[in-house]
Amino acid sequence: MIADPYLGKYTTCVSARSTDKEILQKAQDGGIVTTLMVYALEQGIIDGAIVAGKGDRPWQPRPFVAMSREDLLKARGTKYNISPQISLLKEATRSFGLDKVGVTGVCCQMQAVRKAQLYPINMRDVPDKIALAVGLFCMENFPYKSMQTIVEDHAGQSLSSVKKMEIGKGKFWVYTERGNVVTLPLKVTHKYEQPGCHVCLDYVSNLGDISTGSVGSPDGWSTVFIRTKVGNDVWSKAVAEGIFETKPIEEVKPGLELVTKLAKEKIDKNRKTVEERKTFGINKALQNPYT
Ligand code: FAD
Ligand code: SF4
């Protein structure tokens, strides 16, 4: 087991891509999340998964419990605004009656899953029913209105015409159905980030059974950390069955060095913000005025 101060604990890190052509057509990167959940469902490792599906407005996610391959495919692709996955955790075990729940989500949502398992206040049925948690890397997220402003005002595209959004290589990328590609420097998008992200101290979903993101791997591939026994069992079986193609992370560019650099930048910067926030406002107000 490797324990890195910025990348968390993991047993293996590889660059990987799904071998399922249909999943890859609309996957964000290497289709790792959807393929893993489809595989886990077909193998009986999970009996459903909480994923970010389509909401009421274009590119607004809404979490739902996917119980088939078809459902899981509907959640492919990254939506750069908040999908409250954890709101369905209890629901998945109660209303949907799942005994083996799969969960997808960003780093803070993986933390919430583990908290629900450790301190199951109002989550009585949940702890022993989390069967597979697949976390996403996450530098930042945006409120819906902010994402709308970025795409419509800064990139000049209507949200309903957008095929894919991506943050990478120092830019925010907007791809439209008609083939336009607009890039914005991240200095334009920074001010729209949700403030809570500025005190977030995890970049690579340290608490997932498996975590994945695009950074570190070539386009169309994903960087994958295998972190727990649960993660290792499902991953090694899937790889042995040819569900994924993999390359050692040391053999790809830009590799783990870039993942570590970005994780360090995020965490070091946000630690400073945490320290700064301790010195203003709320803490003082909470101090007993009579002492
Ligand atoms: P797919 O097979 O396409 O499946 C996508 C999965 O993501 C779905 O199961 C869906 O449930 C889930 N999902 C989509 N949107 C959301 C959402 N808003 N909240 C919760 N779950 C969601 N990767 C990096 O390398 N660096 C980053 O800085 C980075 N930042 C990210 C910020 C956000 C807000 C999100 C949601 C993702 C970010 N990622 C980042 C992860 C990356 O964009 C891909 O989601 C990841 O590589 C998985 O790709 P895939 O092809 O395996 O997933
Ligand atoms: Fe959650 Fe952190 Fe991503 Fe913000 S940066 S959405 S707090 S994981």
Coordinates of C-alpha atoms and ligand atoms in Angstrom, one line a residue:
M1 CA 0.0 0.0 0.0
I2 CA 1.4 3.4 -1.0
A3 CA 0.4 6.3 1.3
D4 CA 1.0 9.7 -0.3
P5 CA 0.2 13.0 1.4
Y6 CA -1.5 14.4 -1.7
L7 CA -2.7 11.2 -3.5
G8 CA -4.0 9.3 -0.5
K9 CA -3.6 5.6 0.0
Y10 CA -3.6 3.2 -3.0
T11 CA -2.3 -0.1 -4.0
T12 CA -2.1 0.4 -7.7
C13 CA -2.3 3.3 -10.2
V14 CA -2.7 2.7 -13.9
S15 CA -3.7 4.5 -17.1
A16 CA -6.8 2.7 -18.5
R17 CA -9.6 2.8 -21.0
S18 CA -12.8 0.8 -21.4
T19 CA -12.9 -1.7 -24.2
D20 CA -16.7 -1.1 -24.6
K21 CA -17.1 1.0 -27.7
E22 CA -20.7 2.0 -27.0
I23 CA -19.7 3.4 -23.5
L24 CA -16.7 5.2 -25.0
Q25 CA -18.8 7.1 -27.5
K26 CA -20.2 9.4 -24.9
A27 CA -17.9 8.9 -21.9
Q28 CA -16.0 11.8 -20.5
D29 CA -12.6 10.2 -20.6
G30 CA -11.8 6.5 -20.6
G31 CA -15.3 5.4 -19.6
I32 CA -14.0 3.9 -16.4
V33 CA -16.9 4.9 -14.2
T34 CA -19.7 3.7 -16.4
T35 CA -17.9 0.5 -17.4
L36 CA -17.1 -0.4 -13.8
M37 CA -20.6 0.1 -12.7
V38 CA -22.0 -1.9 -15.6
Y39 CA -19.6 -4.7 -14.8
A40 CA -20.4 -4.6 -11.1
L41 CA -24.1 -4.7 -11.9
E42 CA -23.7 -7.7 -14.3
Q43 CA -21.6 -9.5 -11.8
G44 CA -24.0 -9.0 -8.9
I45 CA -21.5 -6.9 -7.0
I46 CA -24.0 -4.1 -6.9
D47 CA -27.7 -4.1 -7.5
G48 CA -27.9 -0.5 -8.5
A49 CA -25.8 2.7 -8.5
I50 CA -26.3 6.3 -7.7
V51 CA -25.2 8.3 -10.7
A52 CA -25.6 11.9 -12.1
G53 CA -28.3 11.7 -14.8
K54 CA -30.1 14.5 -16.7
G55 CA -31.9 17.2 -14.7
D56 CA -34.6 19.6 -15.8
R57 CA -32.3 22.1 -17.5
P58 CA -29.5 21.5 -20.1
W59 CA -26.4 20.2 -18.3
Q60 CA -28.0 20.3 -14.9
P61 CA -27.5 16.9 -13.4
R62 CA -30.0 15.1 -11.2
P63 CA -28.9 12.1 -9.2
F64 CA -30.8 8.9 -9.8
V65 CA -30.6 5.2 -9.0
A66 CA -29.5 3.3 -12.1
M67 CA -30.6 -0.3 -12.1
S68 CA -29.6 -1.4 -15.7
R69 CA -26.8 -0.9 -18.2
E70 CA -29.1 1.4 -20.2
D71 CA -29.7 3.6 -17.1
L72 CA -25.9 3.7 -16.3
L73 CA -25.2 4.8 -19.9
K74 CA -27.5 7.8 -19.5
A75 CA -25.2 9.3 -16.8
R76 CA -22.0 9.3 -19.0
G77 CA -20.1 12.6 -19.1
T78 CA -19.1 15.3 -16.6
K79 CA -21.6 17.9 -15.7
Y80 CA -19.8 20.9 -14.1
N81 CA -22.4 21.7 -11.5
I82 CA -23.7 20.1 -8.4
S83 CA -25.4 16.8 -8.4
P84 CA -26.5 15.9 -4.9
Q85 CA -25.7 12.2 -5.0
I86 CA -25.7 11.7 -1.3
S87 CA -29.4 12.8 -1.1
L88 CA -30.2 9.3 -2.5
L89 CA -28.0 7.2 -0.2
K90 CA -30.8 6.3 2.2
E91 CA -33.4 6.3 -0.5
A92 CA -31.4 3.7 -2.5
T93 CA -31.6 1.3 0.4
R94 CA -35.2 2.1 1.4
S95 CA -37.3 3.1 -1.5
F96 CA -35.3 1.1 -4.1
G97 CA -34.6 -1.7 -1.7
L98 CA -31.0 -2.1 -2.7
D99 CA -28.7 -4.3 -0.6
K100 CA -25.6 -3.6 -2.6
V101 CA -25.3 0.0 -3.5
G102 CA -22.8 1.5 -6.0
V103 CA -22.1 5.2 -5.6
T104 CA -20.3 7.6 -8.0
G105 CA -19.3 11.1 -7.0
V106 CA -16.7 13.7 -6.5
C107 CA -14.2 13.7 -3.5
C108 CA -16.5 15.5 -1.0
Q109 CA -19.2 13.0 -1.8
M110 CA -16.9 10.1 -1.2
Q111 CA -16.2 11.7 2.2
A112 CA -19.9 11.9 2.9
V113 CA -20.3 8.2 2.0
R114 CA -17.6 7.2 4.4
K115 CA -19.0 9.5 7.1
A116 CA -22.5 7.9 6.7
Q117 CA -20.8 4.5 7.2
L118 CA -18.9 5.6 10.2
Y119 CA -21.5 7.7 11.9
P120 CA -24.8 6.5 10.5
I121 CA -27.0 9.2 12.1
N122 CA -30.3 9.1 10.2
M123 CA -28.6 6.5 7.9
R124 CA -29.2 3.4 9.9
D125 CA -29.6 1.0 6.9
V126 CA -26.8 2.4 4.9
P127 CA -23.4 1.5 6.3
D128 CA -23.2 -2.2 5.4
K129 CA -24.9 -1.7 2.0
I130 CA -22.3 0.4 0.3
A131 CA -20.8 -2.2 -2.1
L132 CA -18.7 0.0 -4.4
A133 CA -17.8 3.7 -4.3
V134 CA -16.1 5.1 -7.4
G135 CA -14.8 8.6 -6.9
L136 CA -13.9 11.3 -9.4
F137 CA -10.9 13.6 -9.3
C138 CA -12.2 17.2 -8.7
M139 CA -10.4 20.5 -8.7
E140 CA -13.6 22.6 -8.5
N141 CA -17.3 22.8 -9.3
F142 CA -19.7 25.5 -10.2
P143 CA -23.3 26.5 -9.2
Y144 CA -25.7 26.0 -12.2
K145 CA -26.1 29.7 -12.9
S146 CA -22.3 30.2 -12.9
M147 CA -21.8 27.4 -15.4
Q148 CA -24.5 29.0 -17.5
T149 CA -22.7 32.3 -17.4
I150 CA -19.4 30.6 -18.4
V151 CA -20.9 28.8 -21.4
E152 CA -23.4 31.4 -22.6
D153 CA -21.8 34.7 -21.8
H154 CA -18.1 33.9 -21.9
A155 CA -18.0 31.1 -24.5
G156 CA -21.0 32.5 -26.4
Q157 CA -22.7 29.1 -26.9
S158 CA -26.2 28.1 -25.8
L159 CA -26.2 25.4 -23.2
S160 CA -28.6 23.2 -25.2
S161 CA -26.1 23.2 -28.2
V162 CA -23.3 21.8 -26.1
K163 CA -22.0 18.3 -26.6
K164 CA -19.3 18.2 -24.0
M165 CA -17.5 20.3 -21.4
E166 CA -14.0 19.7 -20.1
I167 CA -11.4 21.3 -17.9
G168 CA -7.9 20.4 -19.0
K169 CA -4.5 21.7 -20.1
G170 CA -5.2 24.9 -18.2
K171 CA -8.5 25.7 -20.0
F172 CA -12.2 25.3 -19.9
W173 CA -13.3 23.6 -23.1
V174 CA -16.8 23.8 -24.6
Y175 CA -17.6 21.5 -27.6
T176 CA -20.9 22.0 -29.5
E177 CA -23.0 19.5 -31.4
R178 CA -22.2 21.4 -34.6
G179 CA -18.4 21.1 -34.1
N180 CA -17.5 24.5 -32.5
V181 CA -14.7 24.3 -29.9
V182 CA -14.4 27.3 -27.6
T183 CA -11.7 27.5 -24.9
L184 CA -11.5 29.9 -22.0
P185 CA -8.5 30.5 -19.8
L186 CA -9.2 29.3 -16.3
K187 CA -8.6 32.8 -14.9
V188 CA -11.9 33.6 -16.5
T189 CA -13.8 30.8 -14.7
H190 CA -12.1 30.9 -11.3
K191 CA -14.4 33.5 -9.9
Y192 CA -17.5 31.4 -10.6
E193 CA -16.3 28.4 -8.6
Q194 CA -18.4 27.5 -5.6
P195 CA -16.7 29.0 -2.5
G196 CA -16.9 25.6 -0.6
C197 CA -14.4 24.2 -3.1
H198 CA -11.8 26.6 -1.8
V199 CA -11.6 24.7 1.5
C200 CA -11.6 21.3 -0.1
L201 CA -8.5 19.2 0.8
D202 CA -8.8 16.3 -1.6
Y203 CA -8.2 16.2 -5.3
V204 CA -8.2 12.5 -6.2
S205 CA -11.1 11.1 -4.2
N206 CA -8.9 9.5 -1.6
L207 CA -11.8 7.7 0.0
G208 CA -13.2 5.9 -3.1
D209 CA -12.7 2.2 -3.5
I210 CA -11.4 3.3 -6.9
S211 CA -10.9 6.8 -8.1
T212 CA -10.4 8.2 -11.5
G213 CA -9.9 11.3 -13.6
S214 CA -8.3 12.4 -16.9
V215 CA -5.3 14.2 -15.5
G216 CA -2.1 12.2 -15.9
S217 CA -3.2 10.1 -18.9
P218 CA -3.4 10.8 -22.6
D219 CA -6.6 12.0 -24.2
G220 CA -9.3 9.4 -24.1
W221 CA -7.6 7.5 -21.3
S222 CA -8.1 7.8 -17.5
T223 CA -5.8 7.7 -14.5
V224 CA -7.1 5.1 -12.1
F225 CA -6.2 4.6 -8.4
I226 CA -7.2 1.2 -6.8
R227 CA -7.5 2.0 -3.1
T228 CA -9.3 -0.7 -1.2
K229 CA -9.7 -4.5 -1.2
V230 CA -13.2 -4.0 -2.6
G231 CA -11.8 -1.9 -5.4
N232 CA -9.0 -4.3 -6.1
D233 CA -11.3 -7.3 -6.3
V234 CA -13.6 -5.8 -8.9
W235 CA -10.8 -4.1 -10.8
S236 CA -8.6 -7.2 -11.1
K237 CA -11.5 -9.4 -12.2
A238 CA -12.6 -6.8 -14.8
V239 CA -9.1 -6.4 -16.2
A240 CA -8.6 -10.2 -16.4
E241 CA -11.8 -10.4 -18.4
G242 CA -10.7 -7.8 -20.9
I243 CA -13.2 -5.1 -19.7
F244 CA -10.4 -2.5 -19.6
E245 CA -7.1 -2.1 -21.4
T246 CA -4.4 -0.8 -19.1
K247 CA -0.9 0.7 -19.2
P248 CA 1.5 1.2 -16.3
I249 CA 1.2 4.9 -15.2
E250 CA 5.0 5.2 -15.4
E251 CA 4.8 4.5 -19.2
V252 CA 2.3 7.3 -20.1
K253 CA 2.7 11.1 -20.4
P254 CA 2.2 13.4 -18.5
G255 CA 1.9 10.7 -15.8
L256 CA 1.6 10.7 -12.0
E257 CA 4.0 13.7 -11.7
L258 CA 1.2 16.1 -13.1
V259 CA -1.5 14.5 -10.8
T260 CA 0.8 15.1 -7.8
K261 CA 1.6 18.6 -8.9
L262 CA -2.1 19.6 -9.2
A263 CA -3.1 17.8 -6.0
K264 CA -0.4 19.6 -4.2
E265 CA -1.3 23.0 -5.7
K266 CA -5.0 22.5 -4.7
I267 CA -4.4 21.2 -1.2
D268 CA -1.7 23.7 -0.3
K269 CA -3.7 26.6 -1.6
N270 CA -6.9 25.5 0.1
R271 CA -5.1 24.8 3.4
K272 CA -4.2 28.5 3.4
T273 CA -7.8 29.5 2.8
V274 CA -8.9 27.2 5.7
E275 CA -6.4 29.0 8.0
E276 CA -7.4 32.4 6.7
R277 CA -11.1 31.7 7.3
K278 CA -10.4 30.7 10.9
T279 CA -9.4 34.3 11.5
F280 CA -12.5 36.1 10.4
G281 CA -16.2 36.4 10.9
I282 CA -17.9 33.3 12.1
N283 CA -15.4 32.1 14.7
K284 CA -15.3 35.5 16.4
A285 CA -19.1 35.8 16.4
L286 CA -19.3 32.4 18.1
Q287 CA -17.0 33.4 20.9
N288 CA -18.8 34.1 24.2
P289 CA -19.3 37.9 24.3
Y290 CA -19.3 37.8 28.1
T291 CA -15.9 36.4 28.5
Ligands
FAD1 P1 -18.1 8.3 -17.5 O1 -18.1 6.9 -17.8 O2 -18.3 9.3 -18.6 O3 -19.1 8.5 -16.3 C1 -19.2 9.8 -15.7 C2 -19.7 9.6 -14.3 O4 -19.5 10.8 -13.6 C3 -21.2 9.2 -14.2 O5 -21.3 8.0 -13.6 C4 -21.8 10.3 -13.3 O6 -22.6 9.7 -12.3 C5 -20.6 11.1 -12.7 N1 -20.8 12.5 -12.7 C6 -21.0 13.4 -13.8 N2 -21.1 14.6 -13.3 C7 -21.2 14.6 -12.0 C8 -21.3 15.6 -11.0 N3 -21.5 16.8 -11.3 N4 -21.3 15.2 -9.7 C9 -21.1 13.9 -9.4 N5 -20.9 12.9 -10.3 C10 -21.0 13.2 -11.6 N6 -10.9 15.0 -13.5 C11 -9.6 15.4 -13.5 O7 -8.7 14.7 -14.0 N7 -9.2 16.6 -13.0 C12 -10.2 17.5 -12.5 O8 -9.9 18.6 -12.1 C13 -11.6 17.1 -12.5 N8 -12.5 17.9 -12.1 C14 -13.8 17.4 -12.1 C15 -14.8 18.3 -11.6 C16 -16.2 17.8 -11.5 C17 -17.2 18.7 -10.9 C18 -16.5 16.5 -12.0 C19 -17.9 16.0 -11.9 C20 -15.5 15.7 -12.5 C21 -14.2 16.1 -12.5 N9 -13.1 15.3 -13.0 C22 -11.8 15.8 -13.0 C23 -13.4 13.9 -13.5 C24 -13.6 13.8 -15.0 O9 -14.2 14.9 -15.5 C25 -14.4 12.6 -15.3 O10 -15.7 12.6 -14.6 C26 -13.7 11.3 -14.9 O11 -12.5 11.2 -15.5 C27 -14.6 10.0 -15.2 O12 -14.6 9.9 -16.6 P2 -15.2 8.5 -17.2 O13 -15.0 8.6 -18.7 O14 -14.6 7.4 -16.5 O15 -16.7 8.6 -16.8
SF4_2 FE1 -16.6 18.8 -3.8 FE2 -14.1 19.5 -3.4 FE3 -15.0 19.1 -5.9 FE4 -15.7 21.2 -4.5 S1 -13.6 20.8 -5.2 S2 -17.1 19.8 -5.7 S3 -15.9 20.5 -2.4 S4 -14.8 17.6 -4.3

